[in-house]
């Protein structure tokens, strides 16, 4: 997205960096607005904070080598553009009567539900589960199955021996073992492929998971095998579920409804309304990287991107709003 900085952003400050004397965990900052009675700073944690006169002295200049200072300054200018867009988007949503959950509120809800974070016993039991379980809502069973079904050696052997239909059938069964995709639409789309389409699908799946070259191009080639040459095509869930199950440390299954809500905070302007495409997926991955870093700053490091998927899903759900309302009512 393009970044437009407000016209009265301080230019005289150059590449001066600051740190809050009592809140070093916020990271370094740049001065973005200087008014007579207040100043606004953009911090590395992604937040803009405004301080009234009398508190300015808490923002102390930091000496950095010029090359490092320039790099950090550019990073903070980009964050400032995102933060400004975020504020406008959230304000517009609220003015139209929409409920908007901020990232700090997500953290508040998550800690209320899982006090020990992603290592909480309830998270491990109710969200991750055991590999031997047959519950679709648990993550470990599907991840364990994917480790066998989608292994590079297995896929290559089946394709080399002309047993593509066997590979296709095992993928259909794998998709049926998780609630990351819907049975009727997503699993049905793959299950109903004709023999020629099945062959193209499994070969594109192999390249998507284990191929070389630009990931966005391999992603688009895989989506094309499920698009039937028309406007209709796979959902975002179906387009991203296999990489998410095979490599959860690097990939995520995109849930458009909740990911759109998440983007209001971390990536304003992210558009998930169209057919899945590699370029947009790369932007989703940037958003997930920023979310992961933000959770780490909250001392809530996720185990993988499957954790991030479920964090987004749970903390932006209607139930999360109920939890937040109860916390506010209790004065938490």
PDB file of N, CA and C in Angstrom, residues 243-277:
ATOM      1  N   UNK A 243      -0.379 -26.174   1.900  1.00  0.00           N
ATOM      2  CA  UNK A 243       0.880 -25.648   2.449  1.00  0.00           C
ATOM      3  C   UNK A 243       0.811 -25.450   3.964  1.00  0.00           C
ATOM      4  N   UNK A 244      -0.363 -25.032   4.471  1.00  0.00           N
ATOM      5  CA  UNK A 244      -0.493 -24.808   5.909  1.00  0.00           C
ATOM      6  C   UNK A 244      -0.341 -26.104   6.693  1.00  0.00           C
ATOM      7  N   UNK A 245      -0.852 -27.199   6.138  1.00  0.00           N
ATOM      8  CA  UNK A 245      -0.736 -28.490   6.815  1.00  0.00           C
ATOM      9  C   UNK A 245       0.656 -29.091   6.653  1.00  0.00           C
ATOM     10  N   UNK A 246       1.274 -28.865   5.499  1.00  0.00           N
ATOM     11  CA  UNK A 246       2.596 -29.438   5.265  1.00  0.00           C
ATOM     12  C   UNK A 246       3.696 -28.645   5.979  1.00  0.00           C
ATOM     13  N   UNK A 247       3.612 -27.323   5.946  1.00  0.00           N
ATOM     14  CA  UNK A 247       4.677 -26.479   6.511  1.00  0.00           C
ATOM     15  C   UNK A 247       4.063 -25.382   7.381  1.00  0.00           C
ATOM     16  N   UNK A 248       3.482 -25.734   8.539  1.00  0.00           N
ATOM     17  CA  UNK A 248       2.809 -24.740   9.380  1.00  0.00           C
ATOM     18  C   UNK A 248       3.742 -23.685   9.963  1.00  0.00           C
ATOM     19  N   UNK A 249       5.025 -23.926   9.907  1.00  0.00           N
ATOM     20  CA  UNK A 249       5.963 -22.904  10.366  1.00  0.00           C
ATOM     21  C   UNK A 249       6.114 -21.765   9.382  1.00  0.00           C
ATOM     22  N   UNK A 250       5.752 -22.002   8.107  1.00  0.00           N
ATOM     23  CA  UNK A 250       5.938 -20.989   7.065  1.00  0.00           C
ATOM     24  C   UNK A 250       4.642 -20.557   6.386  1.00  0.00           C
ATOM     25  N   UNK A 251       3.596 -21.378   6.481  1.00  0.00           N
ATOM     26  CA  UNK A 251       2.375 -21.087   5.735  1.00  0.00           C
ATOM     27  C   UNK A 251       1.145 -21.137   6.632  1.00  0.00           C
ATOM     28  N   UNK A 252       0.092 -20.479   6.166  1.00  0.00           N
ATOM     29  CA  UNK A 252      -1.128 -20.378   6.952  1.00  0.00           C
ATOM     30  C   UNK A 252      -2.329 -20.633   6.060  1.00  0.00           C
ATOM     31  N   UNK A 253      -3.352 -21.233   6.628  1.00  0.00           N
ATOM     32  CA  UNK A 253      -4.627 -21.403   5.934  1.00  0.00           C
ATOM     33  C   UNK A 253      -5.429 -20.123   6.127  1.00  0.00           C
ATOM     34  N   UNK A 254      -5.767 -19.461   5.028  1.00  0.00           N
ATOM     35  CA  UNK A 254      -6.395 -18.143   5.090  1.00  0.00           C
ATOM     36  C   UNK A 254      -7.904 -18.283   5.273  1.00  0.00           C
ATOM     37  N   UNK A 255      -8.392 -17.681   6.337  1.00  0.00           N
ATOM     38  CA  UNK A 255      -9.822 -17.646   6.641  1.00  0.00           C
ATOM     39  C   UNK A 255     -10.285 -16.210   6.360  1.00  0.00           C
ATOM     40  N   UNK A 256     -10.871 -15.941   5.186  1.00  0.00           N
ATOM     41  CA  UNK A 256     -11.104 -14.550   4.760  1.00  0.00           C
ATOM     42  C   UNK A 256     -11.888 -13.700   5.741  1.00  0.00           C
ATOM     43  N   UNK A 257     -12.953 -14.238   6.333  1.00  0.00           N
ATOM     44  CA  UNK A 257     -13.803 -13.426   7.204  1.00  0.00           C
ATOM     45  C   UNK A 257     -13.025 -12.842   8.367  1.00  0.00           C
ATOM     46  N   UNK A 258     -12.322 -13.674   9.118  1.00  0.00           N
ATOM     47  CA  UNK A 258     -11.580 -13.179  10.280  1.00  0.00           C
ATOM     48  C   UNK A 258     -10.263 -12.508   9.877  1.00  0.00           C
ATOM     49  N   UNK A 259      -9.645 -12.948   8.784  1.00  0.00           N
ATOM     50  CA  UNK A 259      -8.397 -12.312   8.351  1.00  0.00           C
ATOM     51  C   UNK A 259      -8.646 -10.882   7.875  1.00  0.00           C
ATOM     52  N   UNK A 260      -9.805 -10.617   7.289  1.00  0.00           N
ATOM     53  CA  UNK A 260     -10.139  -9.235   6.913  1.00  0.00           C
ATOM     54  C   UNK A 260     -10.211  -8.356   8.158  1.00  0.00           C
ATOM     55  N   UNK A 261     -10.829  -8.879   9.209  1.00  0.00           N
ATOM     56  CA  UNK A 261     -10.913  -8.120  10.457  1.00  0.00           C
ATOM     57  C   UNK A 261      -9.523  -7.893  11.041  1.00  0.00           C
ATOM     58  N   UNK A 262      -8.665  -8.906  10.970  1.00  0.00           N
ATOM     59  CA  UNK A 262      -7.307  -8.762  11.494  1.00  0.00           C
ATOM     60  C   UNK A 262      -6.521  -7.719  10.718  1.00  0.00           C
ATOM     61  N   UNK A 263      -6.764  -7.644   9.413  1.00  0.00           N
ATOM     62  CA  UNK A 263      -6.004  -6.717   8.581  1.00  0.00           C
ATOM     63  C   UNK A 263      -6.275  -5.262   8.937  1.00  0.00           C
ATOM     64  N   UNK A 264      -7.399  -4.978   9.583  1.00  0.00           N
ATOM     65  CA  UNK A 264      -7.675  -3.598   9.987  1.00  0.00           C
ATOM     66  C   UNK A 264      -6.584  -3.066  10.894  1.00  0.00           C
ATOM     67  N   UNK A 265      -5.980  -3.954  11.660  1.00  0.00           N
ATOM     68  CA  UNK A 265      -4.945  -3.528  12.604  1.00  0.00           C
ATOM     69  C   UNK A 265      -3.552  -3.638  12.005  1.00  0.00           C
ATOM     70  N   UNK A 266      -3.262  -4.728  11.298  1.00  0.00           N
ATOM     71  CA  UNK A 266      -1.892  -4.989  10.853  1.00  0.00           C
ATOM     72  C   UNK A 266      -1.638  -4.696   9.377  1.00  0.00           C
ATOM     73  N   UNK A 267      -2.670  -4.681   8.562  1.00  0.00           N
ATOM     74  CA  UNK A 267      -2.427  -4.468   7.125  1.00  0.00           C
ATOM     75  C   UNK A 267      -3.661  -3.830   6.499  1.00  0.00           C
ATOM     76  N   UNK A 268      -3.980  -2.576   6.853  1.00  0.00           N
ATOM     77  CA  UNK A 268      -5.150  -1.921   6.266  1.00  0.00           C
ATOM     78  C   UNK A 268      -5.067  -1.931   4.731  1.00  0.00           C
ATOM     79  N   UNK A 269      -6.194  -2.224   4.124  1.00  0.00           N
ATOM     80  CA  UNK A 269      -6.223  -2.246   2.667  1.00  0.00           C
ATOM     81  C   UNK A 269      -6.035  -3.624   2.065  1.00  0.00           C
ATOM     82  N   UNK A 270      -5.759  -4.637   2.869  1.00  0.00           N
ATOM     83  CA  UNK A 270      -5.613  -5.996   2.357  1.00  0.00           C
ATOM     84  C   UNK A 270      -6.965  -6.479   1.824  1.00  0.00           C
ATOM     85  N   UNK A 271      -6.996  -6.893   0.577  1.00  0.00           N
ATOM     86  CA  UNK A 271      -8.242  -7.280  -0.086  1.00  0.00           C
ATOM     87  C   UNK A 271      -8.273  -8.787  -0.300  1.00  0.00           C
ATOM     88  N   UNK A 272      -9.207  -9.451   0.366  1.00  0.00           N
ATOM     89  CA  UNK A 272      -9.371 -10.900   0.224  1.00  0.00           C
ATOM     90  C   UNK A 272     -10.701 -11.240  -0.428  1.00  0.00           C
ATOM     91  N   UNK A 273     -11.265 -10.299  -1.147  1.00  0.00           N
ATOM     92  CA  UNK A 273     -12.602 -10.499  -1.707  1.00  0.00           C
ATOM     93  C   UNK A 273     -12.591 -11.272  -3.020  1.00  0.00           C
ATOM     94  N   UNK A 274     -11.477 -11.277  -3.738  1.00  0.00           N
ATOM     95  CA  UNK A 274     -11.435 -11.940  -5.028  1.00  0.00           C
ATOM     96  C   UNK A 274     -10.939 -13.368  -4.936  1.00  0.00           C
ATOM     97  N   UNK A 275     -10.642 -13.940  -6.110  1.00  0.00           N
ATOM     98  CA  UNK A 275     -10.077 -15.277  -6.137  1.00  0.00           C
ATOM     99  C   UNK A 275      -8.683 -15.263  -5.506  1.00  0.00           C
ATOM    100  N   UNK A 276      -8.278 -16.355  -4.895  1.00  0.00           N
ATOM    101  CA  UNK A 276      -6.944 -16.414  -4.296  1.00  0.00           C
ATOM    102  C   UNK A 276      -5.864 -16.182  -5.355  1.00  0.00           C
ATOM    103  N   UNK A 277      -4.839 -15.422  -4.988  1.00  0.00           N
ATOM    104  CA  UNK A 277      -3.699 -15.222  -5.886  1.00  0.00           C
ATOM    105  C   UNK A 277      -2.434 -15.109  -5.062  1.00  0.00           C
TER     106      UNK A 277
END
